[in-house]
């Protein structure tokens, strides 16, 4: 297992434990939608949490009337706060998993400089942002991230890094400079997130360089 | 380079809930036979809640899991009153969502853990995007095999035993990940270990869990 695979499993585990930020969680969730293997791995990591809860984490006595109060609430039809389901947006790119589409804030692609277009993804967490990129065919782009790592999920087409070809559903975790080459015919569409406080817009201006 | 367990102890005092030392009065002891019975029993209780809205079954689940959930939430930093409240909310959600419990996909404790985890996330006003099970673009799972189905209820027990066999410094990192609501970067800061060491140590712990014969049989 190399460092990148280490990072990959660390991210899946942070997702399973619930401490991964929203932007990265979004990419992981979209990856899981496209990868049964990833879903299985996250389920395995959740089972670690279940095992610790069940057998290893100890217990703290509940207040004496807790069960009675819970049963009262159940009888009253009390329900926990409903999850706010985001509505599916009208997205310029409709081939993304639902969990990603609900986050898209623009219906059209915005032209970037140098062989790519973007759609912004609005997260409620300011610390982590995500974007979807459409990279032109046969484009070389450089990832030069200042954050600890970057997640890139291929949604369509493919790209390669000289070692492997990444296709729909593949998640690449980079933790330093990387040079990626989009498919010569199809180009690629990918979703990108990183745990960073600085602007993704500024970031993309720095990282995507067309040769 | 890995730091020895002794060195780690000096850098990062052991969490009070270390696996290798029973620290809390209510902590379950490693009794595989009993926990095996528990796993199957909790599954049947949940199924009774799901199919018949059986209050006795629910009360039994509450008695077992609510104190554990409260402990879990307090380890994540919640005050006792709040942890009590959130544990109650978790158990209400268990009642309401019991029909969606699928014993072929997860055992009872894992399923309840995910509900408690999500309660904690909701309380912290964080958002955790999840896959939409009805998504037409969802790439289907392979059919769950019969051995895998059978294995779900044994998974918790095998996993718990395997975790107890981990070196303390690795087990503690798993605890911090799952129960103290800390990212690996936060853990690195707290323990003053390099982030790469934290990730490697967790990865090694997970590899050891995978290599455990019983877990291996259930995970493959």
Tab-separated table of C-alpha atoms in Angstrom:
chain	number	residue	atom	x	y	z
A	1	UNK	CA	0.000	0.000	0.000
A	2	UNK	CA	1.542	3.330	-0.984
A	3	UNK	CA	1.090	6.730	0.607
A	4	UNK	CA	-1.805	7.650	-1.676
A	5	UNK	CA	-3.620	4.458	-0.798
A	6	UNK	CA	-2.927	5.257	2.853
A	7	UNK	CA	-4.579	8.621	2.348
A	8	UNK	CA	-7.474	7.036	0.522
A	9	UNK	CA	-8.226	4.643	3.357
A	10	UNK	CA	-7.743	7.402	5.921
A	11	UNK	CA	-10.379	9.470	4.114
A	12	UNK	CA	-12.837	6.578	3.955
A	13	UNK	CA	-12.334	5.986	7.627
A	14	UNK	CA	-12.828	9.650	8.494
A	15	UNK	CA	-16.013	9.537	6.443
A	16	UNK	CA	-17.171	6.443	8.331
A	17	UNK	CA	-16.441	8.033	11.700
A	18	UNK	CA	-18.217	11.236	10.676
A	19	UNK	CA	-15.384	13.701	11.127
A	20	UNK	CA	-14.611	14.446	7.493
A	21	UNK	CA	-15.592	17.923	6.344
A	22	UNK	CA	-18.507	18.491	4.023
A	23	UNK	CA	-16.650	19.105	0.770
A	24	UNK	CA	-14.528	16.007	1.062
A	25	UNK	CA	-17.504	13.985	2.313
A	26	UNK	CA	-19.374	15.032	-0.801
A	27	UNK	CA	-16.657	13.650	-3.046
A	28	UNK	CA	-16.450	10.456	-0.989
A	29	UNK	CA	-20.246	10.007	-1.153
A	30	UNK	CA	-20.215	10.492	-4.933
A	31	UNK	CA	-17.329	8.029	-5.172
A	32	UNK	CA	-19.305	5.527	-3.101
A	33	UNK	CA	-22.300	5.906	-5.408
A	34	UNK	CA	-20.103	4.838	-8.302
A	35	UNK	CA	-17.992	2.265	-6.481
A	36	UNK	CA	-19.503	-0.739	-4.678
A	37	UNK	CA	-16.020	-1.542	-3.381
A	38	UNK	CA	-15.807	1.839	-1.662
A	39	UNK	CA	-19.235	1.323	-0.124
A	40	UNK	CA	-18.115	-2.018	1.193
A	41	UNK	CA	-14.951	-0.542	2.668
A	42	UNK	CA	-16.861	2.259	4.400
A	43	UNK	CA	-19.326	-0.313	5.745
A	44	UNK	CA	-16.389	-2.277	7.132
A	45	UNK	CA	-15.036	0.825	8.835
A	46	UNK	CA	-18.488	1.600	10.233
A	47	UNK	CA	-18.493	-1.894	11.664
A	48	UNK	CA	-15.319	-0.962	13.560
A	49	UNK	CA	-17.340	1.873	15.104
A	50	UNK	CA	-20.180	-0.525	15.871
A	51	UNK	CA	-17.814	-2.978	17.528
A	52	UNK	CA	-16.240	-0.289	19.687
A	53	UNK	CA	-19.656	1.059	20.659
A	54	UNK	CA	-20.904	-2.398	21.508
A	55	UNK	CA	-18.011	-3.873	23.324
A	56	UNK	CA	-15.234	-1.453	24.126
A	57	UNK	CA	-16.350	2.089	24.827
A	58	UNK	CA	-17.937	1.627	28.223
A	59	UNK	CA	-21.266	2.981	29.335
A	60	UNK	CA	-22.557	5.939	31.279
A	61	UNK	CA	-25.831	5.592	33.126
A	62	UNK	CA	-28.768	7.379	31.600
A	63	UNK	CA	-30.972	9.600	33.732
A	64	UNK	CA	-33.511	7.547	35.660
A	65	UNK	CA	-36.564	8.536	33.675
A	66	UNK	CA	-34.873	8.495	30.263
A	67	UNK	CA	-36.675	5.447	28.946
A	68	UNK	CA	-40.043	6.731	30.173
A	69	UNK	CA	-39.406	10.061	28.468
A	70	UNK	CA	-38.425	8.362	25.247
A	71	UNK	CA	-41.540	6.192	25.300
A	72	UNK	CA	-43.658	9.290	25.995
A	73	UNK	CA	-42.129	11.037	23.018
A	74	UNK	CA	-42.754	7.988	20.875
A	75	UNK	CA	-46.384	7.918	22.028
A	76	UNK	CA	-46.725	11.592	21.231
A	77	UNK	CA	-45.413	10.947	17.769
A	78	UNK	CA	-42.439	13.155	18.464
A	79	UNK	CA	-39.937	12.897	15.725
A	80	UNK	CA	-36.398	14.084	15.441
A	81	UNK	CA	-35.773	17.111	13.304
A	82	UNK	CA	-36.374	16.027	9.751
A	83	UNK	CA	-33.406	16.011	7.479
A	84	UNK	CA	-33.549	18.864	5.033
A	85	UNK	CA	-33.466	17.247	1.654
A	86	UNK	CA	-31.867	19.453	-0.898
A	87	UNK	CA	-33.736	19.556	-4.146
A	88	UNK	CA	-32.007	18.390	-7.238
A	89	UNK	CA	-30.711	21.323	-9.187
A	90	UNK	CA	-30.898	21.934	-12.877
A	91	UNK	CA	-27.359	21.065	-13.578
A	92	UNK	CA	-25.396	21.587	-16.719
A	93	UNK	CA	-23.925	18.150	-16.216
A	94	UNK	CA	-26.559	15.540	-15.397
A	95	UNK	CA	-24.442	12.436	-15.221
A	96	UNK	CA	-23.258	12.978	-11.642
A	97	UNK	CA	-24.626	11.005	-8.692
A	98	UNK	CA	-27.622	12.622	-6.975
A	99	UNK	CA	-25.690	13.517	-3.852
A	100	UNK	CA	-23.406	15.711	-5.942
A	101	UNK	CA	-26.101	17.177	-8.155
A	102	UNK	CA	-28.017	18.521	-5.176
A	103	UNK	CA	-25.031	20.651	-4.271
A	104	UNK	CA	-24.492	22.269	-7.603
A	105	UNK	CA	-25.278	25.952	-7.544
A	106	UNK	CA	-25.022	26.869	-11.190
A	107	UNK	CA	-26.787	25.451	-14.187
A	108	UNK	CA	-24.163	26.376	-16.695
A	109	UNK	CA	-20.497	25.766	-17.134
A	110	UNK	CA	-18.215	28.699	-16.557
A	111	UNK	CA	-15.265	29.035	-18.846
A	112	UNK	CA	-11.918	28.860	-17.151
A	113	UNK	CA	-8.657	29.920	-18.623
A	114	UNK	CA	-6.706	27.203	-20.277
A	115	UNK	CA	-8.738	24.232	-21.368
A	116	UNK	CA	-11.330	23.736	-18.700
A	117	UNK	CA	-14.800	24.794	-17.599
A	118	UNK	CA	-16.182	24.662	-14.095
A	119	UNK	CA	-19.372	24.384	-12.111
A	120	UNK	CA	-19.236	25.511	-8.524
A	121	UNK	CA	-20.494	23.326	-5.714
A	122	UNK	CA	-21.913	25.100	-2.698
A	123	UNK	CA	-21.174	23.575	0.665
A	124	UNK	CA	-22.246	25.028	3.976
A	125	UNK	CA	-18.789	24.430	5.408
A	126	UNK	CA	-16.425	27.266	4.634
A	127	UNK	CA	-13.348	25.192	5.300
A	128	UNK	CA	-13.766	22.881	2.398
A	129	UNK	CA	-15.062	23.607	-1.055
A	130	UNK	CA	-15.601	21.563	-4.132
A	131	UNK	CA	-15.923	22.134	-7.841
A	132	UNK	CA	-16.649	20.175	-10.944
A	133	UNK	CA	-14.272	20.582	-13.838
A	134	UNK	CA	-14.685	19.747	-17.477
A	135	UNK	CA	-11.232	19.338	-18.929
A	136	UNK	CA	-10.792	19.552	-22.675
A	137	UNK	CA	-9.475	16.490	-24.532
A	138	UNK	CA	-5.759	15.971	-24.589
A	139	UNK	CA	-5.042	18.540	-21.926
A	140	UNK	CA	-2.187	18.303	-19.503
A	141	UNK	CA	-2.905	19.858	-16.159
A	142	UNK	CA	-0.807	20.163	-13.089
A	143	UNK	CA	-2.036	19.728	-9.560
A	144	UNK	CA	0.061	21.807	-7.258
A	145	UNK	CA	-1.887	21.867	-4.072
A	146	UNK	CA	-0.847	23.728	-0.959
A	147	UNK	CA	-3.330	21.859	1.157
A	148	UNK	CA	-2.452	18.480	2.674
A	149	UNK	CA	-4.152	16.642	-0.135
A	150	UNK	CA	-6.667	16.880	-2.923
A	151	UNK	CA	-9.462	14.534	-3.912
A	152	UNK	CA	-10.268	14.168	-7.592
A	153	UNK	CA	-13.193	11.975	-8.618
A	154	UNK	CA	-13.576	11.083	-12.278
A	155	UNK	CA	-17.190	11.494	-13.367
A	156	UNK	CA	-16.765	11.023	-17.093
A	157	UNK	CA	-14.025	10.379	-19.592
A	158	UNK	CA	-10.643	9.602	-18.137
A	159	UNK	CA	-7.170	10.881	-17.419
A	160	UNK	CA	-3.864	9.331	-16.603
A	161	UNK	CA	-0.900	10.278	-14.471
A	162	UNK	CA	1.694	8.263	-16.328
A	163	UNK	CA	1.212	5.277	-14.040
A	164	UNK	CA	-2.470	4.499	-14.337
A	165	UNK	CA	-5.606	5.490	-16.184
A	166	UNK	CA	-8.482	6.760	-14.049
A	167	UNK	CA	-12.052	6.354	-15.234
A	168	UNK	CA	-15.574	7.084	-14.029
A	169	UNK	CA	-15.875	6.371	-10.334
A	170	UNK	CA	-12.136	6.350	-9.656
A	171	UNK	CA	-10.966	8.589	-6.838
A	172	UNK	CA	-7.446	9.923	-6.876
A	173	UNK	CA	-5.903	11.385	-3.768
A	174	UNK	CA	-2.862	13.531	-4.426
A	175	UNK	CA	-0.703	14.994	-1.713
A	176	UNK	CA	1.744	17.019	-3.702
A	177	UNK	CA	2.525	17.932	-7.240
A	178	UNK	CA	1.017	15.751	-9.911
A	179	UNK	CA	0.743	16.023	-13.666
A	180	UNK	CA	-2.432	14.605	-15.156
A	181	UNK	CA	-3.351	14.147	-18.793
A	182	UNK	CA	-6.970	14.085	-19.934
A	183	UNK	CA	-8.236	11.552	-22.442
A	184	UNK	CA	-7.306	12.463	-25.985
A	185	UNK	CA	-10.828	12.041	-27.339
A	186	UNK	CA	-13.284	12.533	-24.505
A	187	UNK	CA	-11.370	14.737	-22.130
A	188	UNK	CA	-12.689	14.287	-18.626
A	189	UNK	CA	-15.140	15.630	-16.127
A	190	UNK	CA	-14.107	15.422	-12.520
A	191	UNK	CA	-15.153	16.670	-9.108
A	192	UNK	CA	-12.429	18.124	-6.924
A	193	UNK	CA	-12.239	18.965	-3.236
A	194	UNK	CA	-9.533	19.712	-0.750
A	195	UNK	CA	-9.439	20.490	2.937
A	196	UNK	CA	-8.375	24.041	2.659
A	197	UNK	CA	-9.260	27.521	3.776
A	198	UNK	CA	-8.061	29.222	0.688
A	199	UNK	CA	-10.141	29.934	-2.360
A	200	UNK	CA	-10.763	27.135	-4.792
A	201	UNK	CA	-11.097	29.763	-7.495
A	202	UNK	CA	-7.619	31.005	-6.779
A	203	UNK	CA	-6.470	27.445	-6.472
A	204	UNK	CA	-7.726	26.509	-9.898
A	205	UNK	CA	-6.055	29.525	-11.412
A	206	UNK	CA	-2.829	28.179	-10.028
A	207	UNK	CA	-3.145	24.524	-10.834
A	208	UNK	CA	-4.628	24.137	-14.261
A	209	UNK	CA	-2.051	24.988	-16.820
A	210	UNK	CA	-2.556	24.029	-20.395
A	211	UNK	CA	0.517	23.212	-22.336
B	1	UNK	CA	9.959	4.855	11.589
B	2	UNK	CA	7.474	3.949	14.218
B	3	UNK	CA	7.598	5.198	17.761
B	4	UNK	CA	7.470	2.523	20.359
B	5	UNK	CA	4.487	2.132	22.609
B	6	UNK	CA	6.544	3.456	25.531
B	7	UNK	CA	7.519	6.558	23.633
B	8	UNK	CA	3.952	7.132	22.577
B	9	UNK	CA	2.830	6.931	26.151
B	10	UNK	CA	5.128	9.759	27.061
B	11	UNK	CA	3.962	11.874	24.151
B	12	UNK	CA	0.307	11.129	24.360
B	13	UNK	CA	-1.211	9.991	27.601
B	14	UNK	CA	-3.446	7.042	27.020
B	15	UNK	CA	-7.073	7.795	26.596
B	16	UNK	CA	-9.120	6.772	29.602
B	17	UNK	CA	-11.021	4.343	27.447
B	18	UNK	CA	-8.094	2.323	26.203
B	19	UNK	CA	-9.085	-1.061	24.899
B	20	UNK	CA	-6.384	-2.971	26.595
B	21	UNK	CA	-7.308	-1.858	30.059
B	22	UNK	CA	-10.798	-1.983	31.427
B	23	UNK	CA	-11.226	1.602	32.590
B	24	UNK	CA	-14.891	1.913	33.186
B	25	UNK	CA	-17.025	-0.039	35.490
B	26	UNK	CA	-19.548	-0.928	32.848
B	27	UNK	CA	-17.119	-1.935	30.193
B	28	UNK	CA	-17.929	-5.281	28.710
B	29	UNK	CA	-15.341	-7.941	29.174
B	30	UNK	CA	-14.191	-10.058	26.279
B	31	UNK	CA	-16.604	-12.913	26.474
B	32	UNK	CA	-16.962	-14.052	22.950
B	33	UNK	CA	-19.690	-16.549	23.623
B	34	UNK	CA	-21.836	-13.953	25.397
B	35	UNK	CA	-21.278	-11.251	22.818
B	36	UNK	CA	-22.160	-13.694	20.067
B	37	UNK	CA	-25.426	-14.257	21.835
B	38	UNK	CA	-25.814	-10.483	22.205
B	39	UNK	CA	-25.325	-9.852	18.493
B	40	UNK	CA	-28.015	-12.315	17.452
B	41	UNK	CA	-30.265	-11.204	20.279
B	42	UNK	CA	-30.014	-7.515	19.402
B	43	UNK	CA	-30.767	-8.314	15.810
B	44	UNK	CA	-33.918	-10.182	16.806
B	45	UNK	CA	-34.936	-7.340	19.136
B	46	UNK	CA	-34.540	-4.794	16.360
B	47	UNK	CA	-36.543	-6.954	13.994
B	48	UNK	CA	-39.305	-7.204	16.603
B	49	UNK	CA	-39.336	-3.423	16.902
B	50	UNK	CA	-39.430	-3.157	13.116
B	51	UNK	CA	-42.214	-5.654	12.519
B	52	UNK	CA	-44.379	-5.367	15.642
B	53	UNK	CA	-43.345	-2.114	17.289
B	54	UNK	CA	-42.562	-4.285	20.287
B	55	UNK	CA	-42.012	-1.998	23.284
B	56	UNK	CA	-40.413	-4.668	25.451
B	57	UNK	CA	-37.855	-5.371	22.775
B	58	UNK	CA	-37.240	-1.645	22.438
B	59	UNK	CA	-36.819	-1.240	26.199
B	60	UNK	CA	-34.225	-3.981	26.189
B	61	UNK	CA	-32.362	-2.332	23.335
B	62	UNK	CA	-32.564	0.971	25.183
B	63	UNK	CA	-31.148	-0.513	28.344
B	64	UNK	CA	-28.197	-1.961	26.462
B	65	UNK	CA	-27.383	0.718	23.930
B	66	UNK	CA	-28.437	4.058	25.445
B	67	UNK	CA	-25.679	4.095	28.119
B	68	UNK	CA	-23.130	3.149	25.465
B	69	UNK	CA	-24.339	5.865	23.137
B	70	UNK	CA	-24.163	8.371	25.980
B	71	UNK	CA	-20.594	7.288	26.664
B	72	UNK	CA	-19.785	7.600	22.965
B	73	UNK	CA	-21.204	11.128	22.837
B	74	UNK	CA	-19.438	12.219	26.010
B	75	UNK	CA	-16.140	10.974	24.627
B	76	UNK	CA	-16.852	13.203	21.641
B	77	UNK	CA	-17.009	16.187	23.992
B	78	UNK	CA	-20.725	16.412	24.792
B	79	UNK	CA	-21.715	17.428	28.309
B	80	UNK	CA	-23.536	14.688	30.264
B	81	UNK	CA	-26.983	16.317	29.983
B	82	UNK	CA	-26.600	16.884	26.280
B	83	UNK	CA	-25.238	13.375	25.737
B	84	UNK	CA	-28.255	11.999	27.595
B	85	UNK	CA	-30.597	14.025	25.415
B	86	UNK	CA	-28.877	12.988	22.191
B	87	UNK	CA	-28.820	9.348	23.277
B	88	UNK	CA	-32.574	9.584	23.801
B	89	UNK	CA	-33.003	11.121	20.358
B	90	UNK	CA	-30.876	8.355	18.900
B	91	UNK	CA	-33.090	5.721	20.472
B	92	UNK	CA	-36.234	7.474	19.211
B	93	UNK	CA	-34.683	7.321	15.744
B	94	UNK	CA	-33.979	3.621	16.290
B	95	UNK	CA	-37.689	3.129	16.998
B	96	UNK	CA	-38.769	5.178	14.003
B	97	UNK	CA	-36.286	3.781	11.508
B	98	UNK	CA	-36.292	0.168	12.649
B	99	UNK	CA	-38.055	-0.902	9.435
B	100	UNK	CA	-35.051	0.238	7.452
B	101	UNK	CA	-32.670	-1.986	9.430
B	102	UNK	CA	-31.363	-4.627	7.055
B	103	UNK	CA	-29.551	-7.419	8.911
B	104	UNK	CA	-27.990	-8.534	5.635
B	105	UNK	CA	-26.132	-5.217	5.365
B	106	UNK	CA	-25.165	-4.373	8.943
B	107	UNK	CA	-25.467	-5.779	12.406
B	108	UNK	CA	-27.483	-4.014	15.090
B	109	UNK	CA	-24.603	-2.246	16.821
B	110	UNK	CA	-23.152	-0.922	13.566
B	111	UNK	CA	-26.561	0.311	12.466
B	112	UNK	CA	-27.151	2.047	15.800
B	113	UNK	CA	-23.619	3.479	15.731
B	114	UNK	CA	-24.360	5.151	12.393
B	115	UNK	CA	-27.525	6.712	13.824
B	116	UNK	CA	-25.668	8.004	16.888
B	117	UNK	CA	-22.851	9.299	14.692
B	118	UNK	CA	-25.362	11.175	12.527
B	119	UNK	CA	-27.037	12.637	15.625
B	120	UNK	CA	-23.686	13.960	16.738
B	121	UNK	CA	-23.059	15.433	13.292
B	122	UNK	CA	-26.520	17.057	13.273
B	123	UNK	CA	-25.944	18.515	16.698
B	124	UNK	CA	-22.638	20.011	15.618
B	125	UNK	CA	-24.494	21.526	12.654
B	126	UNK	CA	-22.207	19.800	10.291
B	127	UNK	CA	-23.309	18.272	7.042
B	128	UNK	CA	-22.322	14.847	5.876
B	129	UNK	CA	-23.492	14.142	2.329
B	130	UNK	CA	-24.590	10.567	1.780
B	131	UNK	CA	-25.402	8.492	-1.241
B	132	UNK	CA	-28.991	8.423	-2.404
B	133	UNK	CA	-30.073	4.762	-2.401
B	134	UNK	CA	-32.648	5.567	-5.105
B	135	UNK	CA	-30.086	7.203	-7.370
B	136	UNK	CA	-30.504	5.686	-10.854
B	137	UNK	CA	-26.788	6.213	-11.402
B	138	UNK	CA	-25.875	4.148	-8.364
B	139	UNK	CA	-23.590	1.313	-9.407
B	140	UNK	CA	-25.235	-1.789	-7.982
B	141	UNK	CA	-23.652	-3.971	-5.336
B	142	UNK	CA	-22.874	-7.511	-6.166
B	143	UNK	CA	-25.456	-9.801	-4.637
B	144	UNK	CA	-24.700	-10.456	-0.992
B	145	UNK	CA	-23.595	-14.012	-0.621
B	146	UNK	CA	-25.139	-16.370	1.890
B	147	UNK	CA	-21.922	-16.607	3.936
B	148	UNK	CA	-21.757	-12.808	4.006
B	149	UNK	CA	-25.320	-12.594	5.258
B	150	UNK	CA	-24.561	-15.114	7.938
B	151	UNK	CA	-21.421	-13.240	8.819
B	152	UNK	CA	-23.046	-9.896	9.607
B	153	UNK	CA	-24.194	-10.799	13.064
B	154	UNK	CA	-20.819	-12.243	13.952
B	155	UNK	CA	-18.976	-9.243	12.648
B	156	UNK	CA	-19.202	-7.078	15.751
B	157	UNK	CA	-17.946	-9.814	17.989
B	158	UNK	CA	-15.044	-10.754	15.738
B	159	UNK	CA	-14.168	-7.099	15.270
B	160	UNK	CA	-14.281	-6.338	18.981
B	161	UNK	CA	-11.984	-9.255	19.694
B	162	UNK	CA	-9.589	-8.166	16.957
B	163	UNK	CA	-9.531	-4.572	18.257
B	164	UNK	CA	-8.655	-5.851	21.698
B	165	UNK	CA	-5.681	-7.585	20.164
B	166	UNK	CA	-4.257	-4.389	18.692
B	167	UNK	CA	-1.269	-2.647	20.291
B	168	UNK	CA	-2.450	0.122	22.594
B	169	UNK	CA	-1.144	2.988	20.470
B	170	UNK	CA	-3.016	1.709	17.432
B	171	UNK	CA	-6.225	0.976	19.287
B	172	UNK	CA	-6.148	4.417	20.891
B	173	UNK	CA	-5.968	6.063	17.493
B	174	UNK	CA	-9.014	4.096	16.372
B	175	UNK	CA	-10.823	5.296	19.482
B	176	UNK	CA	-9.867	8.873	18.848
B	177	UNK	CA	-11.056	8.620	15.257
B	178	UNK	CA	-14.424	7.150	16.108
B	179	UNK	CA	-15.240	8.506	19.518
B	180	UNK	CA	-13.491	11.789	20.043
B	181	UNK	CA	-14.729	13.285	16.799
B	182	UNK	CA	-11.244	14.185	15.698
B	183	UNK	CA	-9.849	14.228	12.216
B	184	UNK	CA	-6.501	12.571	11.717
B	185	UNK	CA	-4.952	16.035	11.530
B	186	UNK	CA	-6.510	16.920	14.912
B	187	UNK	CA	-5.203	13.679	16.382
B	188	UNK	CA	-1.726	14.446	15.056
B	189	UNK	CA	-1.810	17.859	16.745
B	190	UNK	CA	-3.062	16.443	20.018
B	191	UNK	CA	-0.638	13.556	20.173
B	192	UNK	CA	2.224	15.578	18.675
B	193	UNK	CA	2.794	12.773	16.254
B	194	UNK	CA	3.465	13.532	12.590
B	195	UNK	CA	0.276	13.306	10.535
B	196	UNK	CA	1.868	10.628	8.371
B	197	UNK	CA	2.554	8.538	11.470
B	198	UNK	CA	-1.056	8.845	12.601
B	199	UNK	CA	-2.346	7.790	9.189
B	200	UNK	CA	0.179	4.955	8.934
B	201	UNK	CA	-0.628	3.715	12.407
B	202	UNK	CA	-4.345	3.721	11.685
B	203	UNK	CA	-3.730	2.019	8.364
B	204	UNK	CA	-1.632	-0.651	10.084
B	205	UNK	CA	-4.390	-1.126	12.656
B	206	UNK	CA	-6.943	-1.597	9.890
B	207	UNK	CA	-4.631	-4.001	8.087
B	208	UNK	CA	-4.307	-6.009	11.275
B	209	UNK	CA	-8.066	-6.088	11.623
B	210	UNK	CA	-8.322	-7.272	8.033
B	211	UNK	CA	-5.676	-9.899	8.686
B	212	UNK	CA	-7.491	-11.246	11.719
B	213	UNK	CA	-8.721	-14.641	10.646
B	214	UNK	CA	-12.284	-14.219	11.874
B	215	UNK	CA	-12.651	-10.709	10.486
B	216	UNK	CA	-11.030	-11.806	7.245
B	217	UNK	CA	-13.622	-14.494	6.778
B	218	UNK	CA	-16.368	-11.934	7.274
B	219	UNK	CA	-14.863	-9.143	5.178
B	220	UNK	CA	-13.860	-11.101	2.111
